[in-house]
Short mmCIF file of C-alpha atoms in Angstrom, two decimals:
data_model
loop_
_atom_site.label_atom_id
_atom_site.label_comp_id
_atom_site.label_asym_id
_atom_site.label_seq_id
_atom_site.Cartn_x
_atom_site.Cartn_y
_atom_site.Cartn_z
CA UNK N 1 -27.89 -16.57 24.04
CA UNK N 2 -28.03 -13.07 22.64
CA UNK N 3 -24.64 -11.36 22.22
CA UNK N 4 -24.30 -8.03 23.90
CA UNK N 5 -22.74 -5.41 21.70
CA UNK N 6 -20.67 -2.87 23.41
CA UNK N 7 -18.74 0.19 22.06
CA UNK N 8 -15.11 -0.28 21.79
CA UNK N 9 -12.65 2.71 21.42
CA UNK N 10 -10.13 2.48 18.67
CA UNK N 11 -7.94 4.83 20.75
CA UNK N 12 -7.21 8.49 20.44
CA UNK N 13 -3.42 8.92 20.17
CA UNK N 14 -1.68 12.02 21.26
CA UNK N 15 -0.91 13.53 17.83
CA UNK N 16 1.95 16.00 17.67
CA UNK N 17 2.24 18.58 14.98
CA UNK N 18 5.88 19.30 15.75
CA UNK N 19 8.64 17.54 17.59
CA UNK N 20 11.48 19.04 19.67
CA UNK N 21 14.60 17.61 18.05
CA UNK N 22 17.08 20.33 18.82
CA UNK N 23 19.65 17.97 20.12
CA UNK N 24 19.33 15.58 17.11
CA UNK N 25 22.55 15.06 15.14
CA UNK N 26 22.76 16.24 11.52
CA UNK N 27 21.92 12.89 9.89
CA UNK N 28 19.47 12.06 7.03
CA UNK N 29 18.63 8.76 8.71
CA UNK N 30 15.90 7.95 11.35
CA UNK N 31 18.23 7.96 14.22
CA UNK N 32 16.99 8.04 17.87
CA UNK N 33 18.50 9.21 21.18
CA UNK N 34 19.82 5.75 21.89
CA UNK N 35 21.79 5.36 18.62
CA UNK N 36 19.30 3.02 16.88
CA UNK N 37 18.51 3.59 13.18
CA UNK N 38 15.16 2.70 11.73
CA UNK N 39 15.39 1.00 8.37
CA UNK N 40 12.32 -1.29 8.52
CA UNK N 41 9.06 0.44 7.70
CA UNK N 42 5.70 -0.94 8.65
CA UNK N 43 2.75 0.68 6.80
CA UNK N 44 -0.77 0.00 8.03
CA UNK N 45 -3.29 0.57 5.23
CA UNK N 46 -6.64 -0.27 6.95
CA UNK N 47 -8.16 -1.02 10.29
CA UNK N 48 -10.63 -3.53 8.63
CA UNK N 49 -10.15 -7.28 8.98
CA UNK N 50 -11.95 -10.36 7.72
CA UNK N 51 -11.30 -12.25 11.03
CA UNK N 52 -12.00 -11.36 14.65
CA UNK N 53 -9.09 -12.91 16.55
CA UNK N 54 -9.67 -12.96 20.27
CA UNK N 55 -6.22 -11.58 21.05
CA UNK N 56 -6.54 -8.73 18.54
CA UNK N 57 -10.07 -7.48 17.92
CA UNK N 58 -13.41 -7.48 19.69
CA UNK N 59 -16.22 -9.60 18.24
CA UNK N 60 -17.82 -6.66 16.49
CA UNK N 61 -14.55 -5.42 14.98
CA UNK N 62 -12.97 -1.96 15.37
CA UNK N 63 -14.85 1.25 14.57
CA UNK N 64 -14.51 2.19 10.96
CA UNK N 65 -12.12 4.84 9.99
CA UNK N 66 -13.78 7.26 7.57
CA UNK N 67 -12.31 6.86 4.06
CA UNK N 68 -11.10 10.47 3.87
CA UNK N 69 -8.99 9.93 6.97
CA UNK N 70 -7.12 6.96 5.42
CA UNK N 71 -4.04 7.51 3.37
CA UNK N 72 -4.76 7.22 -0.39
CA UNK N 73 -2.72 4.91 -2.62
CA UNK N 74 -0.85 7.91 -3.98
CA UNK N 75 -0.16 9.20 -0.60
CA UNK N 76 1.23 5.89 0.62
CA UNK N 77 3.51 5.71 -2.42
CA UNK N 78 4.77 9.27 -1.78
CA UNK N 79 5.57 8.54 1.82
CA UNK N 80 7.20 5.21 1.06
CA UNK N 81 9.36 7.03 -1.47
CA UNK N 82 10.45 9.55 0.99
CA UNK N 83 11.21 6.87 3.55
CA UNK N 84 13.55 5.04 1.12
CA UNK N 85 15.09 7.94 -0.87
CA UNK N 86 15.57 10.40 1.95
CA UNK N 87 15.50 8.48 5.27
CA UNK N 88 17.47 5.29 4.59
CA UNK N 89 14.57 2.68 4.90
CA UNK N 90 15.65 -0.59 3.22
CA UNK N 91 12.48 -2.76 3.82
CA UNK N 92 8.77 -2.05 3.58
CA UNK N 93 5.99 -4.22 4.99
CA UNK N 94 2.23 -3.51 4.57
CA UNK N 95 -0.04 -4.45 7.43
CA UNK N 96 -3.59 -3.78 8.70
CA UNK N 97 -6.05 -4.66 10.01
CA UNK N 98 -5.88 -6.98 7.04
CA UNK N 99 -4.19 -5.53 3.86
CA UNK N 100 -6.30 -7.64 1.60
CA UNK N 101 -9.41 -5.64 2.61
CA UNK N 102 -8.00 -2.81 0.51
CA UNK N 103 -9.28 -3.13 -3.06
CA UNK N 104 -6.48 -0.95 -4.29
CA UNK N 105 -3.72 -3.10 -2.70
CA UNK N 106 -2.31 -4.03 -6.05
CA UNK N 107 -2.17 -0.38 -6.92
CA UNK N 108 -0.37 0.42 -3.69
CA UNK N 109 2.16 -2.30 -4.20
CA UNK N 110 2.68 -1.41 -7.88
CA UNK N 111 3.18 2.22 -7.12
CA UNK N 112 5.68 1.51 -4.37
CA UNK N 113 7.56 -1.02 -6.58
CA UNK N 114 7.92 1.66 -9.25
CA UNK N 115 8.96 4.41 -6.74
CA UNK N 116 11.59 2.28 -4.85
CA UNK N 117 12.85 -0.33 -7.23
CA UNK N 118 14.95 -3.05 -5.57
CA UNK N 119 13.43 -2.45 -2.04
CA UNK N 120 11.76 -5.69 -0.62
CA UNK N 121 7.99 -5.17 -0.33
CA UNK N 122 6.25 -7.61 1.97
CA UNK N 123 2.90 -8.08 3.60
CA UNK N 124 1.48 -9.45 6.83
CA UNK N 125 -1.86 -11.08 6.18
CA UNK N 126 -4.32 -13.68 7.45
CA UNK N 127 -4.42 -15.08 3.87
CA UNK N 128 -8.20 -15.23 3.71
CA UNK N 129 -8.83 -14.67 -0.05
CA UNK N 130 -5.05 -14.56 -0.90
CA UNK N 131 -5.45 -17.59 -3.27
CA UNK N 132 -7.32 -15.21 -5.62
CA UNK N 133 -4.87 -12.32 -5.50
CA UNK N 134 -1.39 -13.89 -4.89
CA UNK N 135 -0.35 -13.92 -8.52
CA UNK N 136 -1.58 -10.36 -9.12
CA UNK N 137 0.29 -9.10 -5.99
CA UNK N 138 3.52 -10.79 -7.22
CA UNK N 139 3.08 -9.19 -10.68
CA UNK N 140 2.59 -5.80 -8.94
CA UNK N 141 5.94 -6.21 -7.03
CA UNK N 142 5.15 -7.96 -3.70
CA UNK N 143 8.11 -10.12 -2.68
CA UNK N 144 7.18 -11.89 0.48
CA UNK N 145 4.31 -12.63 2.89
CA UNK N 146 4.00 -13.31 6.66
CA UNK N 147 0.85 -15.23 7.30
CA UNK N 148 -0.91 -15.31 10.63
CA UNK N 149 -2.06 -18.80 11.57
CA UNK N 150 -2.41 -20.04 15.17
CA UNK N 151 -3.78 -23.59 14.72
CA UNK N 152 -4.37 -26.16 12.00
CA UNK N 153 -7.35 -27.54 13.89
CA UNK N 154 -10.50 -26.23 12.09
CA UNK N 155 -12.72 -26.12 15.11
CA UNK N 156 -10.08 -24.37 17.22
CA UNK N 157 -9.35 -21.92 14.38
CA UNK N 158 -13.07 -20.96 14.23
CA UNK N 159 -13.13 -20.49 17.98
CA UNK N 160 -9.96 -18.28 18.05
CA UNK N 161 -10.88 -16.18 14.95
CA UNK N 162 -14.70 -16.26 15.34
CA UNK N 163 -14.68 -17.24 11.69
CA UNK N 164 -14.65 -20.68 9.98
CA UNK N 165 -12.11 -19.77 7.37
CA UNK N 166 -9.25 -22.18 7.94
CA UNK N 167 -9.57 -23.82 4.44
CA UNK N 168 -9.21 -20.36 2.82
CA UNK N 169 -6.14 -19.59 4.91
CA UNK N 170 -4.47 -22.88 3.85
CA UNK N 171 -5.33 -22.26 0.27
CA UNK N 172 -3.80 -18.80 0.55
CA UNK N 173 -0.55 -20.23 1.94
CA UNK N 174 -0.31 -22.74 -0.91
CA UNK N 175 -1.05 -19.96 -3.47
CA UNK N 176 1.55 -17.75 -2.03
CA UNK N 177 4.26 -20.46 -2.45
CA UNK N 178 3.14 -21.23 -6.03
CA UNK N 179 3.28 -17.55 -6.87
CA UNK N 180 6.93 -17.33 -5.64
CA UNK N 181 6.41 -15.27 -2.46
CA UNK N 182 9.42 -16.93 -0.78
CA UNK N 183 10.10 -17.58 1.96
CA UNK N 184 6.49 -17.98 3.24
CA UNK N 185 6.52 -17.30 6.99
CA UNK N 186 3.76 -18.27 9.31
CA UNK N 187 3.28 -16.30 12.56
CA UNK N 188 1.46 -17.89 15.48
CA UNK N 189 0.61 -16.08 18.70
CA UNK N 190 1.59 -18.01 21.73
CA UNK N 191 -1.21 -18.39 24.25
CA UNK N 192 -2.57 -21.04 26.69
CA UNK N 193 -5.28 -21.77 24.10
CA UNK N 194 -2.62 -22.45 21.34
CA UNK N 195 0.15 -24.11 23.33
CA UNK N 196 -1.61 -27.52 23.14
CA UNK N 197 -1.54 -27.54 19.37
CA UNK N 198 1.87 -25.95 18.88
CA UNK N 199 3.64 -29.13 18.05
CA UNK N 200 0.94 -30.02 15.37
CA UNK N 201 1.31 -26.59 13.84
CA UNK N 202 5.04 -26.96 13.60
CA UNK N 203 4.69 -30.35 11.98
CA UNK N 204 2.22 -29.04 9.39
CA UNK N 205 4.64 -26.17 8.59
CA UNK N 206 7.58 -28.49 8.21
CA UNK N 207 5.43 -30.71 5.85
CA UNK N 208 4.30 -27.70 3.89
CA UNK N 209 7.84 -26.21 3.53
CA UNK N 210 6.92 -22.88 5.26
CA UNK N 211 8.79 -21.27 8.19
CA UNK N 212 6.95 -21.07 11.60
CA UNK N 213 7.55 -18.41 14.17
CA UNK N 214 5.78 -18.24 17.45
CA UNK N 215 5.18 -14.85 19.03
CA UNK N 216 4.71 -14.18 22.73
CA UNK N 217 1.35 -12.47 23.30
CA UNK N 218 1.70 -8.81 24.05
CA UNK N 219 -0.70 -6.42 25.74
CA UNK N 220 -2.16 -5.13 22.52
CA UNK N 221 -5.63 -6.64 22.54
CA UNK N 222 -8.59 -4.49 22.05
CA UNK N 223 -10.32 -5.75 25.21
CA UNK N 224 -7.17 -5.14 27.24
CA UNK N 225 -7.54 -8.57 28.98
CA UNK N 226 -3.88 -9.46 28.61
CA UNK N 227 -2.40 -10.87 31.81
CA UNK N 228 1.34 -11.02 32.37
CA UNK N 229 0.99 -13.88 34.85
CA UNK N 230 -1.11 -16.02 32.49
CA UNK N 231 0.91 -15.51 29.33
CA UNK N 232 2.88 -18.51 27.86
CA UNK N 233 6.58 -17.63 27.51
CA UNK N 234 9.28 -18.79 25.12
CA UNK N 235 10.76 -21.22 27.61
CA UNK N 236 7.50 -23.01 28.24
CA UNK N 237 7.03 -23.40 24.42
CA UNK N 238 10.46 -24.86 24.04
CA UNK N 239 9.65 -27.43 26.75
CA UNK N 240 6.48 -28.46 24.92
CA UNK N 241 8.00 -28.56 21.45
CA UNK N 242 11.01 -30.48 22.94
CA UNK N 243 8.76 -33.39 23.86
CA UNK N 244 8.26 -34.09 20.17
CA UNK N 245 11.11 -32.54 18.28
CA UNK N 246 14.91 -32.26 18.80
CA UNK N 247 15.69 -28.60 18.98
CA UNK N 248 19.12 -26.86 18.85
CA UNK N 249 19.52 -23.16 19.49
CA UNK N 250 20.84 -21.00 16.55
CA UNK N 251 20.09 -17.57 17.81
CA UNK N 252 19.77 -14.63 15.41
CA UNK N 253 22.14 -13.52 12.68
CA UNK N 254 20.80 -9.96 12.61
CA UNK N 255 20.58 -8.26 16.09
CA UNK N 256 17.61 -6.35 14.81
CA UNK N 257 15.76 -9.47 13.69
CA UNK N 258 12.93 -10.27 16.12
CA UNK N 259 13.02 -14.01 16.01
CA UNK N 260 15.57 -16.31 17.70
CA UNK N 261 15.88 -19.57 15.68
CA UNK N 262 16.11 -23.26 16.61
CA UNK N 263 17.16 -26.07 14.30
CA UNK N 264 14.42 -28.71 14.18
CA UNK N 265 15.62 -32.39 13.97
CA UNK N 266 19.20 -31.36 13.09
CA UNK N 267 18.00 -28.99 10.31
CA UNK N 268 17.97 -27.58 7.83
CA UNK N 269 14.42 -26.53 8.98
CA UNK N 270 14.13 -24.11 11.80
CA UNK N 271 11.45 -22.77 14.09
CA UNK N 272 11.55 -19.15 15.27
CA UNK N 273 10.34 -17.58 18.60
CA UNK N 274 9.75 -13.84 18.87
CA UNK N 275 9.92 -13.38 22.66
CA UNK N 276 8.76 -9.79 22.67
CA UNK N 277 7.99 -9.85 26.30
CA UNK N 278 10.49 -12.05 28.04
CA UNK N 279 13.50 -11.66 25.70
CA UNK N 280 12.65 -8.34 24.15
CA UNK N 281 14.90 -6.87 21.46
CA UNK N 282 14.09 -3.17 22.06
CA UNK N 283 17.76 -2.17 22.19
CA UNK N 284 18.19 -3.26 18.61
CA UNK N 285 14.79 -2.27 17.22
CA UNK N 286 15.02 -0.82 13.76
CA UNK N 287 11.34 -0.18 12.96
CA UNK N 288 9.39 2.92 12.09
CA UNK N 289 5.58 2.76 11.62
CA UNK N 290 2.95 4.59 9.63
CA UNK N 291 -0.63 4.16 10.72
CA UNK N 292 -3.47 3.94 8.28
CA UNK N 293 -4.29 7.55 8.98
CA UNK N 294 -0.80 8.67 8.14
CA UNK N 295 0.83 9.23 11.52
CA UNK N 296 4.33 8.14 12.47
CA UNK N 297 4.47 5.79 15.50
CA UNK N 298 7.98 5.25 16.70
CA UNK N 299 7.05 2.39 19.06
CA UNK N 300 4.09 -0.04 19.32
CA UNK N 301 3.62 0.93 22.91
CA UNK N 302 3.86 4.70 22.69
CA UNK N 303 0.63 6.56 22.08
CA UNK N 304 2.53 9.67 20.84
CA UNK N 305 2.14 10.07 17.04
CA UNK N 306 3.33 12.64 14.60
CA UNK N 307 0.82 13.58 11.90
CA UNK N 308 2.28 13.44 8.33
CA UNK N 309 -1.14 13.31 6.66
CA UNK N 310 -2.13 16.79 7.73
CA UNK N 311 1.22 18.25 6.51
CA UNK N 312 1.11 16.29 3.29
CA UNK N 313 -2.45 17.53 2.55
CA UNK N 314 -1.44 21.10 3.44
CA UNK N 315 1.25 21.18 0.76
CA UNK N 316 4.36 20.16 2.72
CA UNK N 317 7.36 19.41 0.50
CA UNK N 318 9.22 16.08 0.64
CA UNK N 319 11.99 17.76 2.61
CA UNK N 320 9.47 19.03 5.20
CA UNK N 321 7.78 15.59 5.58
CA UNK N 322 11.19 13.91 5.96
CA UNK N 323 12.15 16.43 8.76
CA UNK N 324 8.87 15.76 10.63
CA UNK N 325 9.59 12.01 10.39
CA UNK N 326 13.09 12.31 11.61
CA UNK N 327 11.90 14.35 14.63
CA UNK N 328 9.24 11.75 15.44
CA UNK N 329 11.84 8.96 15.51
CA UNK N 330 14.42 10.96 17.51
CA UNK N 331 12.21 10.76 20.58
CA UNK N 332 11.62 7.03 20.42
CA UNK N 333 11.42 5.22 23.77
CA UNK N 334 14.29 3.01 25.00
CA UNK N 335 11.97 0.09 25.36
CA UNK N 336 8.30 -0.99 25.82
CA UNK N 337 8.57 -1.28 29.58
CA UNK N 338 6.14 -4.11 29.96
CA UNK N 339 7.74 -5.35 33.11
CA UNK N 340 8.03 -1.88 34.77
CA UNK N 341 5.66 -1.01 37.73
CA UNK N 342 4.07 1.89 35.87
CA UNK N 343 3.47 0.14 32.62
CA UNK N 344 0.18 0.94 30.90
CA UNK N 345 -0.87 -0.60 27.62
CA UNK N 346 -1.30 1.68 24.51
CA UNK N 347 -4.70 3.11 23.81
CA UNK N 348 -4.67 1.57 20.38
CA UNK N 349 -4.87 -2.27 19.85
CA UNK N 350 -2.59 -4.12 17.45
CA UNK N 351 -5.39 -4.11 14.82
CA UNK N 352 -5.54 -0.27 14.89
CA UNK N 353 -1.82 0.24 14.96
CA UNK N 354 -0.64 -2.26 12.35
CA UNK N 355 2.00 -4.97 13.18
#
């Protein structure tokens, strides 16, 4: 059978040059109209990825972003410095696409580590090739990794990701642990296709000494095929895991933490569930996002973006960039509104936004 290639839009966000923030309080932090303060920065550094997960990307991948439109390593370091020094950010995570696709990733990490000493620098990755770079990334200043892994069945992995790379992912997980990237967290997207192997994945993570978190599937796929009625929710997962494991609810220590925790077999190991759809934590969200092109995105589901790259390249001062960023976050939505009658998914998919 011959595959049919079709064009896929990466999405054209509504980019705002300015933001009306006349009612904003005089605060240096990234406060919004609902009293939330963003202290967790997610920085997408590329749209490229080494896998083609069915819930994230089309088979042919996303259209390439011209290199000149991507933030450079120096630009990323400058914006991260502003976020921490002037805006109160206390944690930075690098995302993609797949961050390991950037050859200058170590330069980015090292520059940020020097610019914001003491701030945790983490990365969300599929771990393909991580075994070869884990030590260098730690030496550069990376402190932790979240690794995407939906199944430990090799055939099923190849089907879900359209690539037979499970051995590389597992090797990357082991290398991350050896290099001291602790705790190593594994993220699995909860779908009908992955529910059957959920207990096996949890057992593998328990044996490997890594922490597993399941994430309810959100309407962020490039094909926009997500179906609210077909999704597997947190309650159904708990029922399936409960057939094999004794689970006891722990909850969450930090209201802004996305995962609720359950003790497994009396502990101390736990399993987390990020129920972004059915038990959303929007009221306590503390995230701000930079896309790979240098725009601020206040919410995964809002297509409104504020362009920092253009201002930066036009000679804006750090103070001016910080003010633009504050204005962008002031207008953050109250919540994603997935269950509302008028909900429409964002134009960009997760792979184009960054996790």
